[in-house]
mmCIF file of C-alpha atoms and ligand atoms in Angstrom:
data_model
loop_
_atom_site.group_PDB
_atom_site.id
_atom_site.type_symbol
_atom_site.label_atom_id
_atom_site.label_comp_id
_atom_site.label_asym_id
_atom_site.label_seq_id
_atom_site.Cartn_x
_atom_site.Cartn_y
_atom_site.Cartn_z
ATOM 1 C CA UNK A 1 -2.410 -18.235 11.706
ATOM 2 C CA UNK A 2 0.305 -16.694 9.684
ATOM 3 C CA UNK A 3 -0.168 -13.200 10.877
ATOM 4 C CA UNK A 4 -0.119 -14.331 14.581
ATOM 5 C CA UNK A 5 3.203 -16.158 13.906
ATOM 6 C CA UNK A 6 4.736 -13.016 12.357
ATOM 7 C CA UNK A 7 3.973 -11.228 15.623
ATOM 8 C CA UNK A 8 6.024 -13.708 17.800
ATOM 9 C CA UNK A 9 9.293 -12.265 18.043
ATOM 10 C CA UNK A 10 12.504 -14.762 18.776
ATOM 11 C CA UNK A 11 14.816 -13.281 21.408
ATOM 12 C CA UNK A 12 17.853 -15.509 21.580
ATOM 13 C CA UNK A 13 19.783 -16.350 24.607
ATOM 14 C CA UNK A 14 16.920 -14.849 27.183
ATOM 15 C CA UNK A 15 16.610 -15.445 30.050
ATOM 16 C CA UNK A 16 19.890 -17.416 29.782
ATOM 17 C CA UNK A 17 22.305 -18.599 27.112
ATOM 18 C CA UNK A 18 20.915 -21.365 24.770
ATOM 19 C CA UNK A 19 17.094 -20.462 25.315
ATOM 20 C CA UNK A 20 15.251 -19.043 22.343
ATOM 21 C CA UNK A 21 12.656 -17.056 23.954
ATOM 22 C CA UNK A 22 9.211 -16.429 22.165
ATOM 23 C CA UNK A 23 8.103 -13.056 22.887
ATOM 24 C CA UNK A 24 4.361 -12.348 22.455
ATOM 25 C CA UNK A 25 4.613 -8.568 23.106
ATOM 26 C CA UNK A 26 4.227 -7.628 19.358
ATOM 27 C CA UNK A 27 1.155 -9.641 19.381
ATOM 28 C CA UNK A 28 -0.123 -7.686 22.349
ATOM 29 C CA UNK A 29 0.428 -4.478 20.420
ATOM 30 C CA UNK A 30 -1.752 -5.525 17.474
ATOM 31 C CA UNK A 31 -5.437 -5.272 18.436
ATOM 32 C CA UNK A 32 -6.837 -6.749 15.319
ATOM 33 C CA UNK A 33 -4.492 -9.951 15.616
ATOM 34 C CA UNK A 34 -5.316 -10.214 19.365
ATOM 35 C CA UNK A 35 -9.035 -10.292 18.728
ATOM 36 C CA UNK A 36 -8.167 -13.125 16.043
ATOM 37 C CA UNK A 37 -6.233 -15.089 18.902
ATOM 38 C CA UNK A 38 -9.439 -14.611 21.247
ATOM 39 C CA UNK A 39 -11.838 -15.684 18.568
ATOM 40 C CA UNK A 40 -9.667 -18.717 17.779
ATOM 41 C CA UNK A 41 -9.855 -19.869 21.275
ATOM 42 C CA UNK A 42 -13.496 -19.073 21.791
ATOM 43 C CA UNK A 43 -14.339 -21.173 18.684
ATOM 44 C CA UNK A 44 -12.473 -23.993 20.045
ATOM 45 C CA UNK A 45 -13.826 -23.677 23.638
ATOM 46 C CA UNK A 46 -17.473 -23.098 22.817
ATOM 47 C CA UNK A 47 -18.107 -26.813 22.216
ATOM 48 C CA UNK A 48 -16.546 -28.026 25.428
ATOM 49 C CA UNK A 49 -18.955 -26.423 27.729
ATOM 50 C CA UNK A 50 -16.338 -24.730 29.988
ATOM 51 C CA UNK A 51 -17.256 -23.326 33.345
ATOM 52 C CA UNK A 52 -14.111 -21.563 34.141
ATOM 53 C CA UNK A 53 -10.707 -20.646 32.648
ATOM 54 C CA UNK A 54 -7.604 -20.907 34.705
ATOM 55 C CA UNK A 55 -4.693 -18.622 33.381
ATOM 56 C CA UNK A 56 -1.079 -19.331 34.274
ATOM 57 C CA UNK A 57 1.196 -16.152 35.625
ATOM 58 C CA UNK A 58 1.646 -13.798 34.077
ATOM 59 C CA UNK A 59 1.638 -14.159 30.383
ATOM 60 C CA UNK A 60 -1.507 -16.636 30.578
ATOM 61 C CA UNK A 61 -3.488 -13.926 32.065
ATOM 62 C CA UNK A 62 -3.963 -11.666 28.800
ATOM 63 C CA UNK A 63 -5.668 -14.108 26.490
ATOM 64 C CA UNK A 64 -6.952 -16.144 29.396
ATOM 65 C CA UNK A 65 -8.925 -13.406 30.785
ATOM 66 C CA UNK A 66 -10.216 -12.318 27.613
ATOM 67 C CA UNK A 67 -11.263 -15.678 26.791
ATOM 68 C CA UNK A 68 -13.107 -16.009 30.038
ATOM 69 C CA UNK A 69 -14.878 -12.827 29.365
ATOM 70 C CA UNK A 70 -15.822 -14.022 25.840
ATOM 71 C CA UNK A 71 -17.196 -17.319 27.397
ATOM 72 C CA UNK A 72 -18.975 -15.489 30.226
ATOM 73 C CA UNK A 73 -17.153 -17.669 32.849
ATOM 74 C CA UNK A 74 -15.037 -17.080 35.864
ATOM 75 C CA UNK A 75 -11.257 -16.556 35.365
ATOM 76 C CA UNK A 76 -8.969 -17.926 37.993
ATOM 77 C CA UNK A 77 -5.302 -16.856 38.263
ATOM 78 C CA UNK A 78 -2.725 -19.304 39.009
ATOM 79 C CA UNK A 79 0.366 -17.493 40.357
ATOM 80 C CA UNK A 80 3.873 -18.260 41.749
ATOM 81 C CA UNK A 81 4.348 -19.132 45.364
ATOM 82 C CA UNK A 82 3.423 -16.084 47.935
ATOM 83 C CA UNK A 83 1.622 -13.792 45.414
ATOM 84 C CA UNK A 84 -2.089 -14.770 45.878
ATOM 85 C CA UNK A 85 -3.438 -12.717 49.046
ATOM 86 C CA UNK A 86 -5.974 -15.046 50.218
ATOM 87 C CA UNK A 87 -5.831 -18.710 51.541
ATOM 88 C CA UNK A 88 -4.099 -20.917 48.901
ATOM 89 C CA UNK A 89 -3.540 -24.568 47.800
ATOM 90 C CA UNK A 90 -0.095 -25.215 45.984
ATOM 91 C CA UNK A 91 1.766 -27.690 44.157
ATOM 92 C CA UNK A 92 5.544 -28.070 43.622
ATOM 93 C CA UNK A 93 6.842 -29.136 40.472
ATOM 94 C CA UNK A 94 10.336 -30.183 38.868
ATOM 95 C CA UNK A 95 12.210 -27.714 36.792
ATOM 96 C CA UNK A 96 15.460 -28.334 34.781
ATOM 97 C CA UNK A 97 17.319 -27.241 37.994
ATOM 98 C CA UNK A 98 15.331 -27.423 41.164
ATOM 99 C CA UNK A 99 11.590 -26.875 41.865
ATOM 100 C CA UNK A 100 8.979 -24.148 41.589
ATOM 101 C CA UNK A 101 5.722 -23.796 43.157
ATOM 102 C CA UNK A 102 2.393 -22.384 42.057
ATOM 103 C CA UNK A 103 -0.596 -21.615 43.842
ATOM 104 C CA UNK A 104 -4.642 -20.997 43.505
ATOM 105 C CA UNK A 105 -7.176 -19.595 45.816
ATOM 106 C CA UNK A 106 -8.702 -22.311 47.945
ATOM 107 C CA UNK A 107 -12.158 -21.186 47.076
ATOM 108 C CA UNK A 108 -11.621 -20.616 43.230
ATOM 109 C CA UNK A 109 -13.277 -23.796 41.863
ATOM 110 C CA UNK A 110 -16.416 -25.855 42.717
ATOM 111 C CA UNK A 111 -16.461 -29.481 42.469
ATOM 112 C CA UNK A 112 -17.429 -30.765 39.187
ATOM 113 C CA UNK A 113 -16.636 -27.490 37.237
ATOM 114 C CA UNK A 114 -15.085 -28.016 33.679
ATOM 115 C CA UNK A 115 -12.221 -26.236 33.523
ATOM 116 C CA UNK A 116 -9.872 -24.872 30.568
ATOM 117 C CA UNK A 117 -6.140 -24.094 31.296
ATOM 118 C CA UNK A 118 -4.425 -21.261 29.267
ATOM 119 C CA UNK A 119 -0.959 -20.206 29.147
ATOM 120 C CA UNK A 120 1.011 -18.256 26.465
ATOM 121 C CA UNK A 121 3.579 -21.035 25.754
ATOM 122 C CA UNK A 122 3.641 -24.944 25.940
ATOM 123 C CA UNK A 123 7.155 -26.013 26.444
ATOM 124 C CA UNK A 124 7.791 -29.212 28.485
ATOM 125 C CA UNK A 125 4.381 -28.973 30.044
ATOM 126 C CA UNK A 126 5.609 -29.049 33.638
ATOM 127 C CA UNK A 127 3.894 -25.767 34.520
ATOM 128 C CA UNK A 128 0.373 -26.611 32.660
ATOM 129 C CA UNK A 129 0.337 -30.145 34.410
ATOM 130 C CA UNK A 130 1.040 -28.525 37.780
ATOM 131 C CA UNK A 131 -2.077 -26.200 37.158
ATOM 132 C CA UNK A 132 -4.059 -29.212 36.342
ATOM 133 C CA UNK A 133 -3.265 -30.920 39.609
ATOM 134 C CA UNK A 134 -4.414 -27.765 41.422
ATOM 135 C CA UNK A 135 -7.641 -28.127 39.400
ATOM 136 C CA UNK A 136 -8.011 -31.833 40.365
ATOM 137 C CA UNK A 137 -7.188 -31.042 44.018
ATOM 138 C CA UNK A 138 -10.458 -29.040 44.108
ATOM 139 C CA UNK A 139 -12.357 -31.897 42.568
ATOM 140 C CA UNK A 140 -12.788 -29.949 39.160
ATOM 141 C CA UNK A 141 -12.152 -31.450 35.842
ATOM 142 C CA UNK A 142 -9.612 -30.264 33.290
ATOM 143 C CA UNK A 143 -11.328 -30.369 30.020
ATOM 144 C CA UNK A 144 -8.731 -28.652 27.721
ATOM 145 C CA UNK A 145 -5.470 -26.886 27.523
ATOM 146 C CA UNK A 146 -4.927 -23.609 25.171
ATOM 147 C CA UNK A 147 -1.520 -21.949 24.347
ATOM 148 C CA UNK A 148 -0.690 -19.393 21.798
ATOM 149 C CA UNK A 149 2.794 -21.121 21.089
ATOM 150 C CA UNK A 150 3.749 -24.771 21.435
ATOM 151 C CA UNK A 151 7.275 -26.045 21.076
ATOM 152 C CA UNK A 152 6.675 -29.440 19.785
ATOM 153 C CA UNK A 153 10.049 -30.738 20.257
ATOM 154 C CA UNK A 154 9.892 -30.364 23.974
ATOM 155 C CA UNK A 155 6.937 -32.835 23.858
ATOM 156 C CA UNK A 156 5.017 -30.878 26.373
ATOM 157 C CA UNK A 157 1.686 -32.631 25.268
ATOM 158 C CA UNK A 158 2.837 -35.932 27.002
ATOM 159 C CA UNK A 159 2.562 -34.780 30.769
ATOM 160 C CA UNK A 160 -0.882 -33.334 29.851
ATOM 161 C CA UNK A 161 -2.570 -36.566 28.692
ATOM 162 C CA UNK A 162 -3.132 -37.730 32.182
ATOM 163 C CA UNK A 163 -5.565 -34.870 32.455
ATOM 164 C CA UNK A 164 -7.116 -34.309 28.992
ATOM 165 C CA UNK A 165 -6.266 -34.913 25.315
ATOM 166 C CA UNK A 166 -7.680 -31.826 24.363
ATOM 167 C CA UNK A 167 -4.794 -29.488 23.679
ATOM 168 C CA UNK A 168 -5.048 -26.643 21.370
ATOM 169 C CA UNK A 169 -2.251 -24.320 20.159
ATOM 170 C CA UNK A 170 -2.350 -21.661 17.623
ATOM 171 C CA UNK A 171 1.347 -21.427 16.586
ATOM 172 C CA UNK A 172 3.536 -24.722 16.624
ATOM 173 C CA UNK A 173 7.238 -24.901 16.262
ATOM 174 C CA UNK A 174 8.585 -28.296 15.006
ATOM 175 C CA UNK A 175 12.223 -27.424 15.851
HETATM 176 P P1 AMP B 1 7.176 -25.444 30.583
HETATM 177 O O1 AMP B 1 6.653 -25.708 31.980
HETATM 178 O O2 AMP B 1 8.405 -26.219 30.444
HETATM 179 O O3 AMP B 1 6.048 -25.974 29.727
HETATM 180 O O4 AMP B 1 7.278 -24.092 30.497
HETATM 181 C C1 AMP B 1 6.146 -23.169 30.172
HETATM 182 C C2 AMP B 1 6.386 -21.803 30.987
HETATM 183 O O5 AMP B 1 7.525 -21.283 30.710
HETATM 184 C C3 AMP B 1 5.312 -20.836 30.241
HETATM 185 O O6 AMP B 1 4.646 -20.191 31.319
HETATM 186 C C4 AMP B 1 6.148 -20.049 29.299
HETATM 187 O O7 AMP B 1 5.646 -18.665 29.344
HETATM 188 C C5 AMP B 1 7.602 -20.076 29.873
HETATM 189 N N1 AMP B 1 8.483 -20.463 28.689
HETATM 190 C C6 AMP B 1 9.160 -21.629 28.442
HETATM 191 N N2 AMP B 1 9.890 -21.770 27.417
HETATM 192 C C7 AMP B 1 9.720 -20.566 26.814
HETATM 193 C C8 AMP B 1 10.131 -19.975 25.783
HETATM 194 N N3 AMP B 1 11.207 -20.550 24.801
HETATM 195 N N4 AMP B 1 9.639 -18.497 25.228
HETATM 196 C C9 AMP B 1 8.809 -18.043 26.147
HETATM 197 N N5 AMP B 1 8.323 -18.549 27.195
HETATM 198 C C10 AMP B 1 8.715 -19.744 27.680
#
């Protein structure tokens, strides 16, 4: 995964001072590396009998949808409040300052479905845990989480444990 790591660009102080933003757009420009990413997720997910992939807005859509196509299962977008056109269910969750709300279409999942949650990056885990809550609200089951990047020092795996211990990240940063 060295090539993948070399295609993740550090952008200091974005979107605000003190944040080191991990930019995956160089990776999106490299088709061969992108295929490697999708193949790695596919190899991981294949043994889990996944029925649907939930991708988190917006950078979770790219590899999330590609993975769903590879697994031949539905792709379900989770979006920020007010963006999805049909009837939705929502979950509010805490951010560093204030709260955020994410939503999913009310008819997106069927009870008992085995779901994989995908996003580009795992930081504190708040967003992925909120997406997992949306899945459980529909009586579906969270089987696994996948991320391109994980920031280990933010301990994002901790809030995910309540849903699944299957967490797979391609590139991990210890600090
Ligand atoms: P969290 O809920 O703290 O795990 O944050 C995850 C969400 O915020 C993901 O959708 C990421 O795309 C985004 N995010 C958080 N921190 C970063 C970072 N350092 N670089 C890029 N994206 C980030």
